[in-house]
mmCIF file of C-alpha atoms in Angstrom:
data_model
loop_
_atom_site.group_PDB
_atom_site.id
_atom_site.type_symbol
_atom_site.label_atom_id
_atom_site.label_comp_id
_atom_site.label_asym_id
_atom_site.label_seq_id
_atom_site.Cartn_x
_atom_site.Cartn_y
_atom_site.Cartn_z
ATOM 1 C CA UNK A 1 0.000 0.000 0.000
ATOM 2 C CA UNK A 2 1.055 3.539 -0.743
ATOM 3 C CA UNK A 3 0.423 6.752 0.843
ATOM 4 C CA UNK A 4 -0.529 9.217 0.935
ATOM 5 C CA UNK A 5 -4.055 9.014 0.158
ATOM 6 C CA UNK A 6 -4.832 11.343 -3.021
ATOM 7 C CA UNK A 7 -8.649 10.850 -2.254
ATOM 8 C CA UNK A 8 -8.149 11.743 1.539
ATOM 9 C CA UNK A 9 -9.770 10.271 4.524
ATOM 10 C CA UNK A 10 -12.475 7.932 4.155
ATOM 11 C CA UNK A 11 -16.301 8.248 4.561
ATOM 12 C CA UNK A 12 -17.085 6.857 7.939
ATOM 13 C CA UNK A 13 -20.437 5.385 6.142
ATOM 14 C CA UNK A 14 -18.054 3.684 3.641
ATOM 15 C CA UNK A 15 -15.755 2.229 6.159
ATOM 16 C CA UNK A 16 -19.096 0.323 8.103
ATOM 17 C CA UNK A 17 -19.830 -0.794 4.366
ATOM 18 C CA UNK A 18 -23.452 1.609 4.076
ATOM 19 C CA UNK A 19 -23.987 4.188 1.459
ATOM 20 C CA UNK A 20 -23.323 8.129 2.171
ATOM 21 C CA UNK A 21 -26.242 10.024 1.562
ATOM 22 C CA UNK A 22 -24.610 13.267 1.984
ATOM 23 C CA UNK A 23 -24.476 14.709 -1.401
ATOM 24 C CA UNK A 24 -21.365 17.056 -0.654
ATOM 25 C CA UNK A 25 -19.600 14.932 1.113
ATOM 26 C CA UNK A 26 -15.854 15.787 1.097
ATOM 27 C CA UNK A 27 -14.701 12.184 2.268
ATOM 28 C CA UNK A 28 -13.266 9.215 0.217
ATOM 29 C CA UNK A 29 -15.802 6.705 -1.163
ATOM 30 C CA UNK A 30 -13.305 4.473 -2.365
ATOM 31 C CA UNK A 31 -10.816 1.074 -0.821
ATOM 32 C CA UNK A 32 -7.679 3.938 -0.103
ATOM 33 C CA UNK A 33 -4.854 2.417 1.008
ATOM 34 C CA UNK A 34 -5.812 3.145 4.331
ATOM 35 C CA UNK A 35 -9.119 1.394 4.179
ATOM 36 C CA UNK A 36 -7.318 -1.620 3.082
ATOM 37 C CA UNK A 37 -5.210 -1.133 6.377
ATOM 38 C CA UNK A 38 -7.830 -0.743 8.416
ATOM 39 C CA UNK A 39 -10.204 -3.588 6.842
ATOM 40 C CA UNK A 40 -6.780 -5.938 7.717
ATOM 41 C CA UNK A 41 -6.921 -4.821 11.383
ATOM 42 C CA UNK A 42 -10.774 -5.035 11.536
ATOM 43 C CA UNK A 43 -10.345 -8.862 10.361
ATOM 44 C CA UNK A 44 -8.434 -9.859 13.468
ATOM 45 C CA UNK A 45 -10.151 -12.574 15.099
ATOM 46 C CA UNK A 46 -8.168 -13.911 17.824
ATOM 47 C CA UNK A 47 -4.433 -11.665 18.412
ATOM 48 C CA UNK A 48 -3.576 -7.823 17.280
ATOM 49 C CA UNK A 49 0.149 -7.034 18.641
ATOM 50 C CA UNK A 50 0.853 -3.628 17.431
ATOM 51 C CA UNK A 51 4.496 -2.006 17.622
ATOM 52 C CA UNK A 52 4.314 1.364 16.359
ATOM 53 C CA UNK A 53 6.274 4.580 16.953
ATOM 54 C CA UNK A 54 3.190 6.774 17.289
ATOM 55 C CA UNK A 55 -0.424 6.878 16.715
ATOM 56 C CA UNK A 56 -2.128 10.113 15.998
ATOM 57 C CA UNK A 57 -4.683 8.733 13.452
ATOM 58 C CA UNK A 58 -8.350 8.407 14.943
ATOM 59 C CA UNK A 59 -8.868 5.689 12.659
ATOM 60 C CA UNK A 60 -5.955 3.278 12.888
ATOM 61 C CA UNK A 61 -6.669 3.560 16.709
ATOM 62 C CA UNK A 62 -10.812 2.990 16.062
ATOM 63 C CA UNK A 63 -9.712 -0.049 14.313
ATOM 64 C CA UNK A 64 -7.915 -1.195 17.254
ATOM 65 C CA UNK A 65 -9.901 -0.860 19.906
ATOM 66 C CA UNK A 66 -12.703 -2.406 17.363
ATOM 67 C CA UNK A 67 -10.442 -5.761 17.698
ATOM 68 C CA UNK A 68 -10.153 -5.357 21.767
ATOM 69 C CA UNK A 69 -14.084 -5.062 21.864
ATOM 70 C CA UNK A 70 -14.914 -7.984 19.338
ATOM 71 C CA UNK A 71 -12.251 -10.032 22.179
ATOM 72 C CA UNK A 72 -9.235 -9.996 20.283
ATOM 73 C CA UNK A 73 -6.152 -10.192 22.401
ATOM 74 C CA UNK A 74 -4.629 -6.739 21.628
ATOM 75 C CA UNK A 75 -1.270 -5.680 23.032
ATOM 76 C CA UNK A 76 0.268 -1.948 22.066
ATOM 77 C CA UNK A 77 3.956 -0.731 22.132
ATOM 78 C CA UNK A 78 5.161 2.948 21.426
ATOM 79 C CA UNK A 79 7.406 5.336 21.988
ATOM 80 C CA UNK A 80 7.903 7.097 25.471
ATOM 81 C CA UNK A 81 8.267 10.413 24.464
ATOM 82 C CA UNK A 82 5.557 10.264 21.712
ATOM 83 C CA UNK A 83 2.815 8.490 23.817
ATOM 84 C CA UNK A 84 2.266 11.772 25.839
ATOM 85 C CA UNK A 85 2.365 13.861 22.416
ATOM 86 C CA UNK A 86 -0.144 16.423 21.095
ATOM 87 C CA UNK A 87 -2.849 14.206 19.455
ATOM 88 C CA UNK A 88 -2.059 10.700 20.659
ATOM 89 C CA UNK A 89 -4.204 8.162 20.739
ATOM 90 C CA UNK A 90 -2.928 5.787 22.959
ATOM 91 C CA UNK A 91 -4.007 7.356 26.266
ATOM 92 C CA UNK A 92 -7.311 6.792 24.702
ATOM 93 C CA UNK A 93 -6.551 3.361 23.916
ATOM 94 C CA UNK A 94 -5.300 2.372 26.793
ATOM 95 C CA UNK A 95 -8.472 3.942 28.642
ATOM 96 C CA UNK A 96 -10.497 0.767 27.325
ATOM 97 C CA UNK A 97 -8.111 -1.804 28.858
ATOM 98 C CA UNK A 98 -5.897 -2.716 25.805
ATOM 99 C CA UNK A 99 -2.283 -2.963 27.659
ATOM 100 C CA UNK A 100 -0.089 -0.426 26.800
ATOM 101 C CA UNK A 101 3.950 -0.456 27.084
ATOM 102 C CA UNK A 102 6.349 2.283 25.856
ATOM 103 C CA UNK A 103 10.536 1.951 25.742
ATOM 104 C CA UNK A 104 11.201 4.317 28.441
ATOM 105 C CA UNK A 105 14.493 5.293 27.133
ATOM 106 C CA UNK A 106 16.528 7.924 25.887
ATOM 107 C CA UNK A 107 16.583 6.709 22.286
ATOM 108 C CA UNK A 108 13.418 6.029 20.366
ATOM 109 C CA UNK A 109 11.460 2.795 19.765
ATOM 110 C CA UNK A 110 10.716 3.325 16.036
ATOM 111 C CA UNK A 111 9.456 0.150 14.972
ATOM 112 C CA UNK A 112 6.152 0.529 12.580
ATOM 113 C CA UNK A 113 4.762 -2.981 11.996
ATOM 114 C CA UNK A 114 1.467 -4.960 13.288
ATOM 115 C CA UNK A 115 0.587 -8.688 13.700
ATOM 116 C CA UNK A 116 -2.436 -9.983 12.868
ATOM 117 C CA UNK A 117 -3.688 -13.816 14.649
ATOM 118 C CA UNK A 118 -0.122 -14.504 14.268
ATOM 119 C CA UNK A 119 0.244 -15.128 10.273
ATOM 120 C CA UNK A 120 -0.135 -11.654 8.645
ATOM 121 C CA UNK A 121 2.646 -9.053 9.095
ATOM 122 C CA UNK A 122 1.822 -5.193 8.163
ATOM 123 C CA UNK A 123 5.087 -3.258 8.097
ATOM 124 C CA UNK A 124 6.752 -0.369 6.191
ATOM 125 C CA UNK A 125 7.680 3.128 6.774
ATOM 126 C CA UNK A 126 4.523 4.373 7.370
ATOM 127 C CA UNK A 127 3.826 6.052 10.789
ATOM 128 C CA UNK A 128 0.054 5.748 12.086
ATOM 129 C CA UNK A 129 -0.635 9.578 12.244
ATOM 130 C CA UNK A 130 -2.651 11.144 9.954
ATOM 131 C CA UNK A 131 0.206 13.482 8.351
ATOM 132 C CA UNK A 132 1.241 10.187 6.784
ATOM 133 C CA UNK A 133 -2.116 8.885 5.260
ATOM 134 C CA UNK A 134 -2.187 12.570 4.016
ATOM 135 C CA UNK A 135 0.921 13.993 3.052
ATOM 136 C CA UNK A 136 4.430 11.812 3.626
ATOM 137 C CA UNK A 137 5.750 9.900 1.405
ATOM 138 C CA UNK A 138 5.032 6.097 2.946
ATOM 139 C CA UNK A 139 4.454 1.907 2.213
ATOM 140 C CA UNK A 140 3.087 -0.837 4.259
ATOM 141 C CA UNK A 141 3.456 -4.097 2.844
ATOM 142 C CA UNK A 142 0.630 -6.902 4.515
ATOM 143 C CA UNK A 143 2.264 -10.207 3.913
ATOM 144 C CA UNK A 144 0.202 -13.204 4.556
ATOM 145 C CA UNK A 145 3.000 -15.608 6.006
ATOM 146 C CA UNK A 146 3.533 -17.399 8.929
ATOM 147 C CA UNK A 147 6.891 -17.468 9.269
ATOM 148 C CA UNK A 148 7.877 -14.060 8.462
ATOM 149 C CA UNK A 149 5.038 -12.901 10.520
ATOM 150 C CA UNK A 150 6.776 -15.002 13.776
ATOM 151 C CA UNK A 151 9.829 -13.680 13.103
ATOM 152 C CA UNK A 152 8.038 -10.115 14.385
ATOM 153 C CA UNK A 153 6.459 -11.762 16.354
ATOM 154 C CA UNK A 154 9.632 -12.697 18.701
ATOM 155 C CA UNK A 155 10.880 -9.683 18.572
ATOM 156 C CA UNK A 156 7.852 -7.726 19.626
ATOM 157 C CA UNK A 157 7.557 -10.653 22.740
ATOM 158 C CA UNK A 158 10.961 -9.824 23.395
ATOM 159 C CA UNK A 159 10.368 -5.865 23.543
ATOM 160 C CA UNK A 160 6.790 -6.652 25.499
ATOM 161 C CA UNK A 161 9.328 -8.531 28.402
ATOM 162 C CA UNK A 162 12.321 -5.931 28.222
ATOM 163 C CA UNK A 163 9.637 -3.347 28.886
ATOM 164 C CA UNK A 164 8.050 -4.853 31.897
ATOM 165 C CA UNK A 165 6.893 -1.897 34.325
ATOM 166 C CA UNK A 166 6.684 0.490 31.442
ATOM 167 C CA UNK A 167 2.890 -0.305 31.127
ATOM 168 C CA UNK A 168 1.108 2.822 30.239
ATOM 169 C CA UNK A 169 -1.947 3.878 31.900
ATOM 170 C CA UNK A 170 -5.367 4.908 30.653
ATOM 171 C CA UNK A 171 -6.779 8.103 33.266
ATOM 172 C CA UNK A 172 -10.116 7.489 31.776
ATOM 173 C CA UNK A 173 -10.313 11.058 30.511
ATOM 174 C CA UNK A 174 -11.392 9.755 27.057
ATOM 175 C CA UNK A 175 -7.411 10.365 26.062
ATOM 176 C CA UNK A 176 -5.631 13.342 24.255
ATOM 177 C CA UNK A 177 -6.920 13.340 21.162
ATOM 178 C CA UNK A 178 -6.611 16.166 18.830
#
């Protein structure tokens, strides 16, 4: 997938699959790359492990939270410094009980890649904010495999051990989203 996304952000009404019946409506009506991302998350059925440097896009973290209420086991790693950012979303995810862990050091965790029930990898350059559906430059590649996907997979258990105690806790103020 390729961003960013010429047609913009999509439709709510098109991402729960119904028809817009707003006749100026400025949204995209269309599978954008980032309704193929989402639709990916959205068909976890039993894990989501998600080791991202930020996320500042309302929809990406929707989509996540969607899994954690439909029972999926959902686990979330970010940066330190950009978990208390302007915009964030993960205060807001970690509000509803998906367990949160950030580095906690002075260098960044910049990892940008998702697991899916264990076989499907999502990975690239592309960071989960908005500015990057809608202006940078970015790829995520969803592979369907196993093996490559358990590769991740040990390295994001590995990360979820080393930062033990770094858990990052919902207030219940509804987060900091911008």
């Amino acid at each position: 997938l390729f961003f960013p996304d010429a047609a913009g952000m999509p439709c709510r009404l098109h991402l729960a699959g119904k028809p817009c019946r707003r006749a100026n409506c400025t949204y995209a009506h269309a599978d954008t790359s980032l309704v193929k991302l989402l639709r990916r998350i959205d068909a976890a059925s039993k894990t989501l492990d998600v080791c991202v440097f930020t996320i500042t896009c309302n929809e990406i973290a929707d989509a996540v939270v969607r899994a954690h209420e439909r029972g999926v086991k959902v686990r979330v790693i970010s940066d330190d410094e950009q978990a208390n950012s302007t915009g964030s979303d993960l205060r807001a995810i970690a509000d509803t009980g998906i367990p949160v862990r950030t580095d906690a050091a002075s260098t960044h965790m910049h990892h940008k890649f998702a697991i899916v029930d264990g076989a499907t990898l999502i990975n690239g350059s592309f960071n989960w904010t908005r500015q990057a559906v809608l202006g940078n430059q970015e790829n995520v590649v969803i592979a369907r495999d196993a093996k490559l996907a358990g590769v991740f997979a040990k390295e994001f258990d590995s990360m979820w051990g080393k930062f033990r105690g770094n858990e990052y806790a919902g207030r219940g103020g509804g987060g900091n989203r911008a």
